[in-house]
Coordinates of C-alpha atoms and ligand atoms in Angstrom, one line a residue:
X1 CA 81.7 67.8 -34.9
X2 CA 85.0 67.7 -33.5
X3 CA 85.9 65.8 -29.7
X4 CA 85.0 68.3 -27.0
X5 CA 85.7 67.5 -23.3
X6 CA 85.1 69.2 -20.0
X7 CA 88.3 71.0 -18.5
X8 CA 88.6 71.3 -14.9
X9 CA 91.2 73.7 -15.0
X10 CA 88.4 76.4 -16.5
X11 CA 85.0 73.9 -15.5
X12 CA 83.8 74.0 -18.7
X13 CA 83.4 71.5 -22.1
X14 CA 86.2 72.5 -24.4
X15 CA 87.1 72.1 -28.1
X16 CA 90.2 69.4 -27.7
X17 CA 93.4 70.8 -29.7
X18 CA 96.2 69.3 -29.1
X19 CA 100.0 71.3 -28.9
X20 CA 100.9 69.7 -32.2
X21 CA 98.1 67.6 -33.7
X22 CA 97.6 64.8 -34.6
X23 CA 100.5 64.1 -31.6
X24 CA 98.3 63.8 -28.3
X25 CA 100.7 63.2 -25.2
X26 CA 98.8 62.0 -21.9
X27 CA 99.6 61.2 -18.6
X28 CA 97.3 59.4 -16.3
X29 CA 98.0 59.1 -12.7
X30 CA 98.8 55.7 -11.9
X31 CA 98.5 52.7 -9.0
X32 CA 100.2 53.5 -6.1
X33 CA 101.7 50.2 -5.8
X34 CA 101.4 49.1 -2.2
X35 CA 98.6 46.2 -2.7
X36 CA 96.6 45.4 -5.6
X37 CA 94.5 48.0 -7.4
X38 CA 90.8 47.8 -6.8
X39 CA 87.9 48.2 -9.3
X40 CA 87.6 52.0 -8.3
X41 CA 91.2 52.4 -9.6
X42 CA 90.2 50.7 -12.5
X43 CA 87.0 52.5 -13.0
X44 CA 89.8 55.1 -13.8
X45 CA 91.9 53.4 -15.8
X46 CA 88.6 52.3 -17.9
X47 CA 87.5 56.2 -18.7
X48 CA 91.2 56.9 -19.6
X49 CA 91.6 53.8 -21.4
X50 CA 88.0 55.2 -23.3
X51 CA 89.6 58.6 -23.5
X52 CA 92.6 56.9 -25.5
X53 CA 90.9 54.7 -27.7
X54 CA 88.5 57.3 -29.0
X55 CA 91.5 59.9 -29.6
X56 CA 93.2 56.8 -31.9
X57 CA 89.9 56.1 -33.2
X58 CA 89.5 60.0 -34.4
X59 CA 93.9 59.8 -35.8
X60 CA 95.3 61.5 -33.4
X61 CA 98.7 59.4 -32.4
X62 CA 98.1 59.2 -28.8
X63 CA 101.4 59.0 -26.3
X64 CA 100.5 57.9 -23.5
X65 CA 102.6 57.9 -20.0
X66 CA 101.3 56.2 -16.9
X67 CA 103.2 56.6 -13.8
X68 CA 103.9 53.7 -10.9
X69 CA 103.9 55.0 -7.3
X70 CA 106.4 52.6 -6.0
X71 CA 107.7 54.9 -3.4
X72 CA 105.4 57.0 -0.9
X73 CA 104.3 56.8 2.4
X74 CA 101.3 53.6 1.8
X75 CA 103.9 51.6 0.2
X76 CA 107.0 52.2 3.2
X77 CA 104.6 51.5 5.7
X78 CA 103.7 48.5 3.9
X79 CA 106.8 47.0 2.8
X80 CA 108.0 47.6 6.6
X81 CA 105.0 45.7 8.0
X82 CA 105.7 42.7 5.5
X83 CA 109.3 43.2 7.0
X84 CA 110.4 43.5 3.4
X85 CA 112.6 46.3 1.4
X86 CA 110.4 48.7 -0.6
X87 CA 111.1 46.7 -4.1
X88 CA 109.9 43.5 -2.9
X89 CA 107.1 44.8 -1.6
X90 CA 105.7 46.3 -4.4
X91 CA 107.3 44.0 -7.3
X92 CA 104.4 41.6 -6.8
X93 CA 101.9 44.2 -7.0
X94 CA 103.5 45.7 -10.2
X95 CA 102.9 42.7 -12.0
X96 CA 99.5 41.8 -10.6
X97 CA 98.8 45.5 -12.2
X98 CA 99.8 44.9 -15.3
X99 CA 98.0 41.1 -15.5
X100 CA 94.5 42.8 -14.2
X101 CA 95.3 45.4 -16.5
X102 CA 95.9 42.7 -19.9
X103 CA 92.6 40.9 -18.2
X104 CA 90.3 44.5 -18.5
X105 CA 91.3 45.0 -22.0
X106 CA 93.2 48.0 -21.3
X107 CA 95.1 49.5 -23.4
X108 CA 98.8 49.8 -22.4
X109 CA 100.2 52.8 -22.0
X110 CA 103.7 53.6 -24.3
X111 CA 105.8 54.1 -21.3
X112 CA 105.5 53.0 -17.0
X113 CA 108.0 55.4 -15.4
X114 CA 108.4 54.4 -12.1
X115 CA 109.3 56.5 -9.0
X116 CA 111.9 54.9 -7.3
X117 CA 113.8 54.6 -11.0
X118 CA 113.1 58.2 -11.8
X119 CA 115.2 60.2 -8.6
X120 CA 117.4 61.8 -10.8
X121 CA 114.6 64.2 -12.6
X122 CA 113.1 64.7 -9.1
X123 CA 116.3 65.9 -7.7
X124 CA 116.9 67.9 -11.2
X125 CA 113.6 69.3 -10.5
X126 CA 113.9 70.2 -7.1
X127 CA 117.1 71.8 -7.5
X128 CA 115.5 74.1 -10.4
X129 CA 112.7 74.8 -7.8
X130 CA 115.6 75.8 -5.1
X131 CA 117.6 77.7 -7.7
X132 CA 114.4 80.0 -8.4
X133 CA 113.9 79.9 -5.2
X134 CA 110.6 78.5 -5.3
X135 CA 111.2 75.9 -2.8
X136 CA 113.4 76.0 1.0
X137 CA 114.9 73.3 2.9
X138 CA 112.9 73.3 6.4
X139 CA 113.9 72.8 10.1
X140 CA 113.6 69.2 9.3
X141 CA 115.8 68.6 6.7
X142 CA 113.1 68.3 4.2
X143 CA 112.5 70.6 1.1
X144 CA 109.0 72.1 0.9
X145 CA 107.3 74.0 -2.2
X146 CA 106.5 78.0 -0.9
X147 CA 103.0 78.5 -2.2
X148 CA 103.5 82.5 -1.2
X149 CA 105.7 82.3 -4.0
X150 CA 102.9 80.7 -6.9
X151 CA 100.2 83.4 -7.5
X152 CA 98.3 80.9 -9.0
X153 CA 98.2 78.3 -6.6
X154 CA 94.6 76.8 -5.8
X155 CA 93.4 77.5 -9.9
X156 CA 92.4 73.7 -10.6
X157 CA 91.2 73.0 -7.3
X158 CA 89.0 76.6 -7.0
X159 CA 89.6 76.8 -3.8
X160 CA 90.2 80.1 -2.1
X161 CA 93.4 80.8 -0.9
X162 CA 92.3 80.8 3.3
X163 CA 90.3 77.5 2.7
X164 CA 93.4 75.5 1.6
X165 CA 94.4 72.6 4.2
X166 CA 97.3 71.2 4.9
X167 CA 96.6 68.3 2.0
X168 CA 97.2 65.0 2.4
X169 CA 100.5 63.1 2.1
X170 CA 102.2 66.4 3.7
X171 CA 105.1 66.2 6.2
X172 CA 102.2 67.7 9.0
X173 CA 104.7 69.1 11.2
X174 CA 104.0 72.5 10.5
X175 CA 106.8 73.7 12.9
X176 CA 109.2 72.9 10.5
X177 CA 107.7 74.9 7.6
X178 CA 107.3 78.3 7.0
X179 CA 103.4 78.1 5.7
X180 CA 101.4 75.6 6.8
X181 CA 100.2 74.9 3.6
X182 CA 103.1 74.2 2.1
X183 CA 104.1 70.9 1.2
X184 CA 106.9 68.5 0.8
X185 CA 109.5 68.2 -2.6
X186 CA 111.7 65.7 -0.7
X187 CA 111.3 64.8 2.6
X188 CA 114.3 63.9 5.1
X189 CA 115.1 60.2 5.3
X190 CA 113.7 58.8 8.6
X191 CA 115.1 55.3 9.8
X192 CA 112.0 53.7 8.7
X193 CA 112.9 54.9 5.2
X194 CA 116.3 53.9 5.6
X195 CA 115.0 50.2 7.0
X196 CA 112.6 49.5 3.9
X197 CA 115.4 51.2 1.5
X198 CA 113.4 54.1 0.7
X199 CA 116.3 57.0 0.7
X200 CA 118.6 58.7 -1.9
X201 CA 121.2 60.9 -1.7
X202 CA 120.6 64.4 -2.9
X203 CA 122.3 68.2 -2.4
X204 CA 119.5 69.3 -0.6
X205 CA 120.5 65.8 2.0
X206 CA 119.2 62.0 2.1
X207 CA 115.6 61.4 1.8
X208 CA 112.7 60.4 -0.7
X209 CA 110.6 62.6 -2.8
X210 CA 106.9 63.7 -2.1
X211 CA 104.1 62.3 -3.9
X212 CA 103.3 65.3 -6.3
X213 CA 107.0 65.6 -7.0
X214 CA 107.1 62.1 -8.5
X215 CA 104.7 62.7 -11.4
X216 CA 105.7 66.7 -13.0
X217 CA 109.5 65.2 -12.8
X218 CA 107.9 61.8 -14.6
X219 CA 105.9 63.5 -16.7
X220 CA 108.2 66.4 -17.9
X221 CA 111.4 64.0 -18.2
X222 CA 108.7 61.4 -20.6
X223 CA 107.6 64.6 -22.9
X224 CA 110.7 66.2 -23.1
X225 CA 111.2 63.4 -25.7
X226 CA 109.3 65.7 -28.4
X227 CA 111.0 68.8 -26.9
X228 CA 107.8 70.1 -25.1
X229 CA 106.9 71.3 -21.5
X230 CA 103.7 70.8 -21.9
X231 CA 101.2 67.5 -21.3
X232 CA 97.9 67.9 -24.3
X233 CA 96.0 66.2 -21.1
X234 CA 96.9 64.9 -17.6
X235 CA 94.0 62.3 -16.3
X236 CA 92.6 61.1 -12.8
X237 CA 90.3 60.6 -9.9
X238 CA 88.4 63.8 -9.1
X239 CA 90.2 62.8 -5.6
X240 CA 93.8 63.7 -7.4
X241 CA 92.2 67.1 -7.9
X242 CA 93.2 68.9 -4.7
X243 CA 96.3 68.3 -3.7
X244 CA 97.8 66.1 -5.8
X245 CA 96.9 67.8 -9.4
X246 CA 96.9 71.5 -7.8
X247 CA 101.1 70.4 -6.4
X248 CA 102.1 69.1 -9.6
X249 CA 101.0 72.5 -11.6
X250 CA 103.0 74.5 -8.6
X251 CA 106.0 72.4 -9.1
X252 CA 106.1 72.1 -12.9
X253 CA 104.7 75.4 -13.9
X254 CA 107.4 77.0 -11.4
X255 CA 110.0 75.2 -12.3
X256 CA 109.7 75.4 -16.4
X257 CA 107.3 78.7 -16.9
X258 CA 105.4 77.4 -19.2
X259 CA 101.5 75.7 -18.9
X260 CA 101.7 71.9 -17.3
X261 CA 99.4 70.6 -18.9
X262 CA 96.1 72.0 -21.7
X263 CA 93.7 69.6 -20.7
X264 CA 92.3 68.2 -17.0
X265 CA 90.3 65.9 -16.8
X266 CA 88.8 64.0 -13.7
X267 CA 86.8 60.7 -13.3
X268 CA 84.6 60.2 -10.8
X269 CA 84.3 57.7 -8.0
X270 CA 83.1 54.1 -8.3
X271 CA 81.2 53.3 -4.9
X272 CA 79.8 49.8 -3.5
X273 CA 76.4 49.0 -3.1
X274 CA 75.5 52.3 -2.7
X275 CA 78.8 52.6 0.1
X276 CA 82.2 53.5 -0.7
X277 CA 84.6 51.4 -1.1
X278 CA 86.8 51.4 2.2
X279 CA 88.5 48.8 4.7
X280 CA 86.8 50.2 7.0
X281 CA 83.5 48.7 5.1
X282 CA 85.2 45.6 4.6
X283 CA 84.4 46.2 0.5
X284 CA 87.1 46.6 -1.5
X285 CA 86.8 44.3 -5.0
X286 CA 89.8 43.9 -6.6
X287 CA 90.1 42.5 -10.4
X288 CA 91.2 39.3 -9.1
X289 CA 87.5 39.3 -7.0
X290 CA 86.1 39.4 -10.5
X291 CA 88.0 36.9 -11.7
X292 CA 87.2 34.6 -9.5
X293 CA 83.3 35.3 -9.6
X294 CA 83.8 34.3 -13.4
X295 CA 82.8 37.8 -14.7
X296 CA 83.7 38.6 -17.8
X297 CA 86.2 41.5 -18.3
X298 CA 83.7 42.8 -21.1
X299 CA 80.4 42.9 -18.3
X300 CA 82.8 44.9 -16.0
X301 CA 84.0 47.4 -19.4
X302 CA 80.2 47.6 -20.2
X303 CA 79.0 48.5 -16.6
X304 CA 81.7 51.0 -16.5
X305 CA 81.0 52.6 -19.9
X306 CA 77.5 52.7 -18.9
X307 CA 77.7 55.8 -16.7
X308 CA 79.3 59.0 -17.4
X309 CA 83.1 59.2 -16.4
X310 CA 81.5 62.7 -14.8
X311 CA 78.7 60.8 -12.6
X312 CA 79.3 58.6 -9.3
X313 CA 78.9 54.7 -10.6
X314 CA 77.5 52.4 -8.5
X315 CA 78.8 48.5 -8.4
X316 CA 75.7 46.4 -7.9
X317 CA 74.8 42.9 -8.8
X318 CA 71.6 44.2 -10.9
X319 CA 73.8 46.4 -12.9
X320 CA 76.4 43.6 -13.3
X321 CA 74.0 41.0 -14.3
X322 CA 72.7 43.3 -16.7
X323 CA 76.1 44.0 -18.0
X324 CA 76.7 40.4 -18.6
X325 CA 73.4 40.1 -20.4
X326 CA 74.5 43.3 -22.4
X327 CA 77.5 42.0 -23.2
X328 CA 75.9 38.3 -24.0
X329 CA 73.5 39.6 -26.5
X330 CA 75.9 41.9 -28.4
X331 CA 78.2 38.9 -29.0
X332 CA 74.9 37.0 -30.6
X333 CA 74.5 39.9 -32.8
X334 CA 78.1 40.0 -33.5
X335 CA 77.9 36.4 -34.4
X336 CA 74.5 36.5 -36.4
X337 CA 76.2 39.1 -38.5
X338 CA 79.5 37.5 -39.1
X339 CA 77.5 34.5 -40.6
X340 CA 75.3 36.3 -42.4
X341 CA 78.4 38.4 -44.3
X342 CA 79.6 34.9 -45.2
X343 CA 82.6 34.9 -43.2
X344 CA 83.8 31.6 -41.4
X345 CA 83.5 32.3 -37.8
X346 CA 87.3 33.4 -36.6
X347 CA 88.3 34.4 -39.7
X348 CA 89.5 38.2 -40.4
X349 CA 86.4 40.3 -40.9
X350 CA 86.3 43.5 -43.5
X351 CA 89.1 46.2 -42.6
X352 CA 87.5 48.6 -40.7
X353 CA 86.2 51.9 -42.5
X354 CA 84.9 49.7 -45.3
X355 CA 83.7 51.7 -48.2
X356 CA 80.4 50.2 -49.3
X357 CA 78.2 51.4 -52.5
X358 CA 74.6 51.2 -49.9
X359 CA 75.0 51.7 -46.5
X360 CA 71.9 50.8 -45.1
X361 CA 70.4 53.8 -43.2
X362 CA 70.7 52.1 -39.9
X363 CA 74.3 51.4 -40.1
X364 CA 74.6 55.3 -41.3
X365 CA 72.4 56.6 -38.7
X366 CA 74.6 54.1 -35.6
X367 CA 78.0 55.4 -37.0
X368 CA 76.8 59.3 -36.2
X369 CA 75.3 58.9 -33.3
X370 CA 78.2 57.0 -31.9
X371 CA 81.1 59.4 -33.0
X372 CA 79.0 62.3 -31.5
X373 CA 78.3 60.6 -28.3
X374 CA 82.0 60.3 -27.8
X375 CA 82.4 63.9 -29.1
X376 CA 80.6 65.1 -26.5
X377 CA 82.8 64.6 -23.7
X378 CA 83.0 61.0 -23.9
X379 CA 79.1 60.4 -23.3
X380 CA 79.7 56.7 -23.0
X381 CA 76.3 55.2 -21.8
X382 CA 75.1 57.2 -24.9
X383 CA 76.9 55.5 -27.5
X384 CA 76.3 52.3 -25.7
X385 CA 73.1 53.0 -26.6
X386 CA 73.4 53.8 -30.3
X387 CA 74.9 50.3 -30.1
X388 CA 71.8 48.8 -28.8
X389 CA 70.3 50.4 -31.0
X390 CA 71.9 48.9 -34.2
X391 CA 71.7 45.4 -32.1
X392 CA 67.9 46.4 -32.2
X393 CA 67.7 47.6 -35.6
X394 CA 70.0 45.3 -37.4
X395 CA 68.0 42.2 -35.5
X396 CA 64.9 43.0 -36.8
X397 CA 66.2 43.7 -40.3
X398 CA 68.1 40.6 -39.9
X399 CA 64.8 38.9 -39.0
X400 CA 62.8 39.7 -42.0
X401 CA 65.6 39.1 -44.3
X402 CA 66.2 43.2 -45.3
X403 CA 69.6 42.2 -45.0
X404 CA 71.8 40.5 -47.3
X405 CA 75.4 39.8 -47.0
X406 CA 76.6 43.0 -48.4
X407 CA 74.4 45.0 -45.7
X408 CA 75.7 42.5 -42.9
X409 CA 79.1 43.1 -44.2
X410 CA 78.9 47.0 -43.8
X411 CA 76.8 46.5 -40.1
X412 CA 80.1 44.3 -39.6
X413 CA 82.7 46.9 -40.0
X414 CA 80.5 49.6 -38.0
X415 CA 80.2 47.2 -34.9
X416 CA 84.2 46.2 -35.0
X417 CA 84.9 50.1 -35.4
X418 CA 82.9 50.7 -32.2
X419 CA 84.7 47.4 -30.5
X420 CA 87.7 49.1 -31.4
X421 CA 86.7 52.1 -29.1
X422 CA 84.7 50.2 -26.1
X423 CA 85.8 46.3 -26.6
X424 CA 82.6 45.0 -25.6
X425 CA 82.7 41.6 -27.0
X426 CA 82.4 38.5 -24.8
X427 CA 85.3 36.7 -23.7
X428 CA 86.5 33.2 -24.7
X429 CA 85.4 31.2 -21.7
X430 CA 88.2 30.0 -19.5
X431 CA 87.2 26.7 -19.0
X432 CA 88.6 25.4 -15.6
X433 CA 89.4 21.5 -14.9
X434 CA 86.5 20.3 -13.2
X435 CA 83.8 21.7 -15.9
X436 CA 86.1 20.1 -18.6
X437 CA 86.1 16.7 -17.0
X438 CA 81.9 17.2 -16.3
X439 CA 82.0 17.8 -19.8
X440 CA 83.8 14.8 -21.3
X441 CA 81.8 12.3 -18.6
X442 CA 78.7 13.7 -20.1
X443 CA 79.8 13.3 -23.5
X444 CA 80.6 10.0 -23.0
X445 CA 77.7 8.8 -21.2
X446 CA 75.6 10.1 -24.3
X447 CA 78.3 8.0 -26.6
X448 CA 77.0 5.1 -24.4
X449 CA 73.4 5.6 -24.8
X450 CA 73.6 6.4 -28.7
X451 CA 75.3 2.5 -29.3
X452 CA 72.9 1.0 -26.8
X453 CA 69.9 3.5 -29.3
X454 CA 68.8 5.1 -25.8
X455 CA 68.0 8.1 -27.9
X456 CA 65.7 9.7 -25.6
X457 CA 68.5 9.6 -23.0
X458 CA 71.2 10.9 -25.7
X459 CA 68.9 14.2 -26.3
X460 CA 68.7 14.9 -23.0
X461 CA 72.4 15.1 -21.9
X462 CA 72.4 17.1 -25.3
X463 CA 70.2 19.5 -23.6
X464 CA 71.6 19.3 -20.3
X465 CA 75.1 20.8 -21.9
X466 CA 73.4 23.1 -23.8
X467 CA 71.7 24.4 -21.0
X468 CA 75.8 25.5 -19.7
X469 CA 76.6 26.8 -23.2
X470 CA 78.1 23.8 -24.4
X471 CA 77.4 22.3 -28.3
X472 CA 78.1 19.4 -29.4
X473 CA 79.1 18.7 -33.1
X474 CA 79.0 15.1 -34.4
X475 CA 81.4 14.5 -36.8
X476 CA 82.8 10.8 -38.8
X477 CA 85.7 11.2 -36.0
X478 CA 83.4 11.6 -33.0
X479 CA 81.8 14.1 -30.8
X480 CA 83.4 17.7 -30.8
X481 CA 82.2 20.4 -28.3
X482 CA 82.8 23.9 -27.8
X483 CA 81.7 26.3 -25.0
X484 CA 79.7 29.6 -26.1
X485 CA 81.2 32.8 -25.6
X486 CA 79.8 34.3 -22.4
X487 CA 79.1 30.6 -20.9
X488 CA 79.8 30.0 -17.5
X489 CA 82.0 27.4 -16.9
X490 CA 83.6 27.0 -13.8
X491 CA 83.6 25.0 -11.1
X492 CA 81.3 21.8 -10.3
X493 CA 78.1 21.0 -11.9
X494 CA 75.4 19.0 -9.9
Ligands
AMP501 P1 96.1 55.4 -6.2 O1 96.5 54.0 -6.4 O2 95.4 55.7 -4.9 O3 97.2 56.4 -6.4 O4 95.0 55.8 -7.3 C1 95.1 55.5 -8.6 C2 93.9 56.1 -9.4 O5 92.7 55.6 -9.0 C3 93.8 57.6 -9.2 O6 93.5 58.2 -10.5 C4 92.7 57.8 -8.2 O7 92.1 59.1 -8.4 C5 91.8 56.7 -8.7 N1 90.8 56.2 -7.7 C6 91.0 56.0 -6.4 N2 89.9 55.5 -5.8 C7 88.9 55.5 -6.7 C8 87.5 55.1 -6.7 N3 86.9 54.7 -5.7 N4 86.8 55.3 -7.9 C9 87.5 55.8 -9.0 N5 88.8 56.1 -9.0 C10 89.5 56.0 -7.9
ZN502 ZN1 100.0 61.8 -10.2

């Protein structure tokens, strides 16, 4: 069965075909760089990251362009509050992106345009729009996008024509326009812009470009590269749907006749305990939160992966814990299996779509089920579940000694393929001063009581670290230890 995916632009589940297979280009809304991303954003960034990694997994050659919003009206207000210009504002947040990003297991993106380095194809594009005369320069100064003039405005959000508000991020003095619905290409520079260095010269006069303007200039300047006009699939939040998405296919499709992009496609919203996330609630978690909490980046990727990118996720501590515990007991298995193939433990594995001469049925039956979970429109928490399932399976058969070293080979490959997609495996523990230092007093008190042949005592620290994931290996040269994957080990231990 071939991928199939749900198209918001129609609002039904698709056959994917790319323009010019096995090339896939993508674009994926990115951060707005004003302060650090939070774990909605990268609920996001996870079901597009998913979205990639399963296209690369099935050889399509996936480009893939992720913008930075380093110029709008969060990050102006921001930078002028910190009394800072707009790049030293969000510089720090750029990088704390791309580190939270590297920490999640994200796959980067081949290319980061960013706004504020990106004014020339916004003015390009904006001149096209005025040259067609898609687009007017307002009482204001700024330049606003004439919806009268783009029949099919309102397709991808479905909303009739009368409903449509003024959206958000739109110059609201309507005074100034000749539609109120219309919105902003380039808006006039105001003194604040002017203070935070937030305005370029253009024909059309000083200013800064709207929102919506930043990605169809980004994202038609990156694919014009394979001399296309057209994205294979443009990602977000269902919150980009209306205006955001709707603005860029106005813009773009005016400006170049042709379709923006073939695919939408729309995650939904991670909430909080049930709430969603807001200042107002005092709740946003950011990746550095987790971090700090000690969660592993693989809990938070299987807690994510768990839900449909289509369904509302909520962030709970049950569902994290039993993430973690997911995530604990598929590294066991990963482990069990590794030995049992007869490979040293860190050591390359077999090269993934191994050809083997018996594939037991169970390895058969996980690698179908998994390739059409992902088929169906990324059904994620389903082919977690095949992988459970093998866990299950391949346990038991482990357990009664089914399987021999060939068999655990062949599980082996199947499991890494399907790390490949969702990257599940525990991290290596980050192992912070104080629990190293607990750890070598320990080791050397049970040193102590081994000369002085206080055995009983020696077991028990033995225990005692085990009990935090830590194993100790005697050895001619003395006593080695290493922390288990999925361990915690930070801070002090009573
Ligand atoms: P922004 O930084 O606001 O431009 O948003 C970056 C991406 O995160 C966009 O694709 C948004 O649709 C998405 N997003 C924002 N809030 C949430 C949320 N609570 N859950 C999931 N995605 C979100
Ligand atoms: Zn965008």
């Amino acid at each position: 069965m071939s991928l199939r995916l749900y198209n918001t632009l129609t609002r039904r589940i698709e056959t994917f075909q790319p323009l010019a297979p096995p090339r896939v280009t993508m674009y994926t809304c990115g951060p707005t760089v004003w302060n650090y991303a939070h774990i909605g954003n990268f609920r996001s960034f996870l079901f597009e990251d998913l979205l990639r990694r399963h296209l690369e997994a099935s050889g399509y050659r996936v480009f893939h362009i992720m913008n930075l919003t380093d110029v709008d009206d969060r990050t102006i207000k921001a930078a002028a509050e910190g009394g800072k210009s707009l790049s030293e504002h969000t510089e720090p947040f750029v990088r704390a992106f791309f580190e939270d990003r590297d920490f999640l297991r994200i796959r980067p993106a081949h290319v980061y345009p960013r706004a504020t380095t990106s004014i020339a194809a916004m003015v390009e594009l904006i001149t096209t729009l005025l040259e067609k005369g898609y687009a007017y320069i307002g009482e204001d100064g700024s330049v606003y996008f004439s919806i009268a003039k783009f029949p099919a405005y309102g397709r991808l959000s479905q909303l009739d024509k009368r409903e449509l508000k003024v959206g958000a991020r739109v110059s609201s003095d309507e005074y100034d326009k000749d539609d109120p619905r219309d919105f902003a290409l380039w808006k006039a520079a105001s003194p604040l812009d002017e203070q935070v260095g937030a305005a370029w010269d253009a024909p059309f006069g000083r200013g800064r470009p709207g929102w919506h303007i930043e990605c169809s200039a980004m994202a038609l300047s990156e694919i014009a590269r394979f001399g296309v006009k057209t994205l294979d699939i443009h990602c977000g939040g269902v919150d980009n749907i209306f205006p955001h998405h709707e603005d860029e296919i106005a813009q773009s499709e005016a400006a170049t006749g042709e379709p923006f992009a073939r695919f939408w496609l729309h995650g939904e919203f991670l909430n909080i305990r049930g709430t969603k996330m807001s200042k107002r609630y005092g709740n946003i978690l950011t990746v550095r939160d987790l971090k700090e909490e000690g969660v592993d980046p693989a809990a938070f990727r299987l807690l994510v992966f768990s839900t449909h990118y289509r369904q509302p996720l909520d962030y709970n501590d049950q569902a994290l814990e039993a993430a973690s515990e997911g995530v604990r007991r598929l590294g066991e298995f990963h482990e069990r299996l590794s030995e049992v193939a007869g490979e040293a433990a860190g050591k390359e594995g077999p090269a993934t779509g191994v050809v083997a001469a018996r594939v037991p049925e169970a390895v058969g039956e996980f690698r179908r089920q998994f390739k059409e979970a992902l088929d169906d429109d990324l059904n994620a928490p389903q082919a977690v579940a095949a992988l459970f399932g093998l866990v299950r399976e391949g346990n038991r058969e482990l357990d009664r000694g089914a399987w021999g070293p060939e068999d655990a080979w062949v599980a082996l490959a199947a499991f890494r393929e399907a790390m490949d997609v969702l990257d599940l495996l525990p991290g290596e523990p980050e192992i912070d001063q104080e629990f190293r230092a607990w750890v070598e007093a320990k080791v050397a008190e049970r040193q102590a009581a081994r000369r002085v042949r206080d055995y009983g005592r020696a077991d028990a620290i033995r225990d005692e670290l085990r009990a935090r994931g830590v194993e100790l290996e005697d050895t001619p040269d003395g006593t080695r230890w290493r922390v288990q994957r999925g361990a915690g080990t930070r801070g002090a231990v009573q």
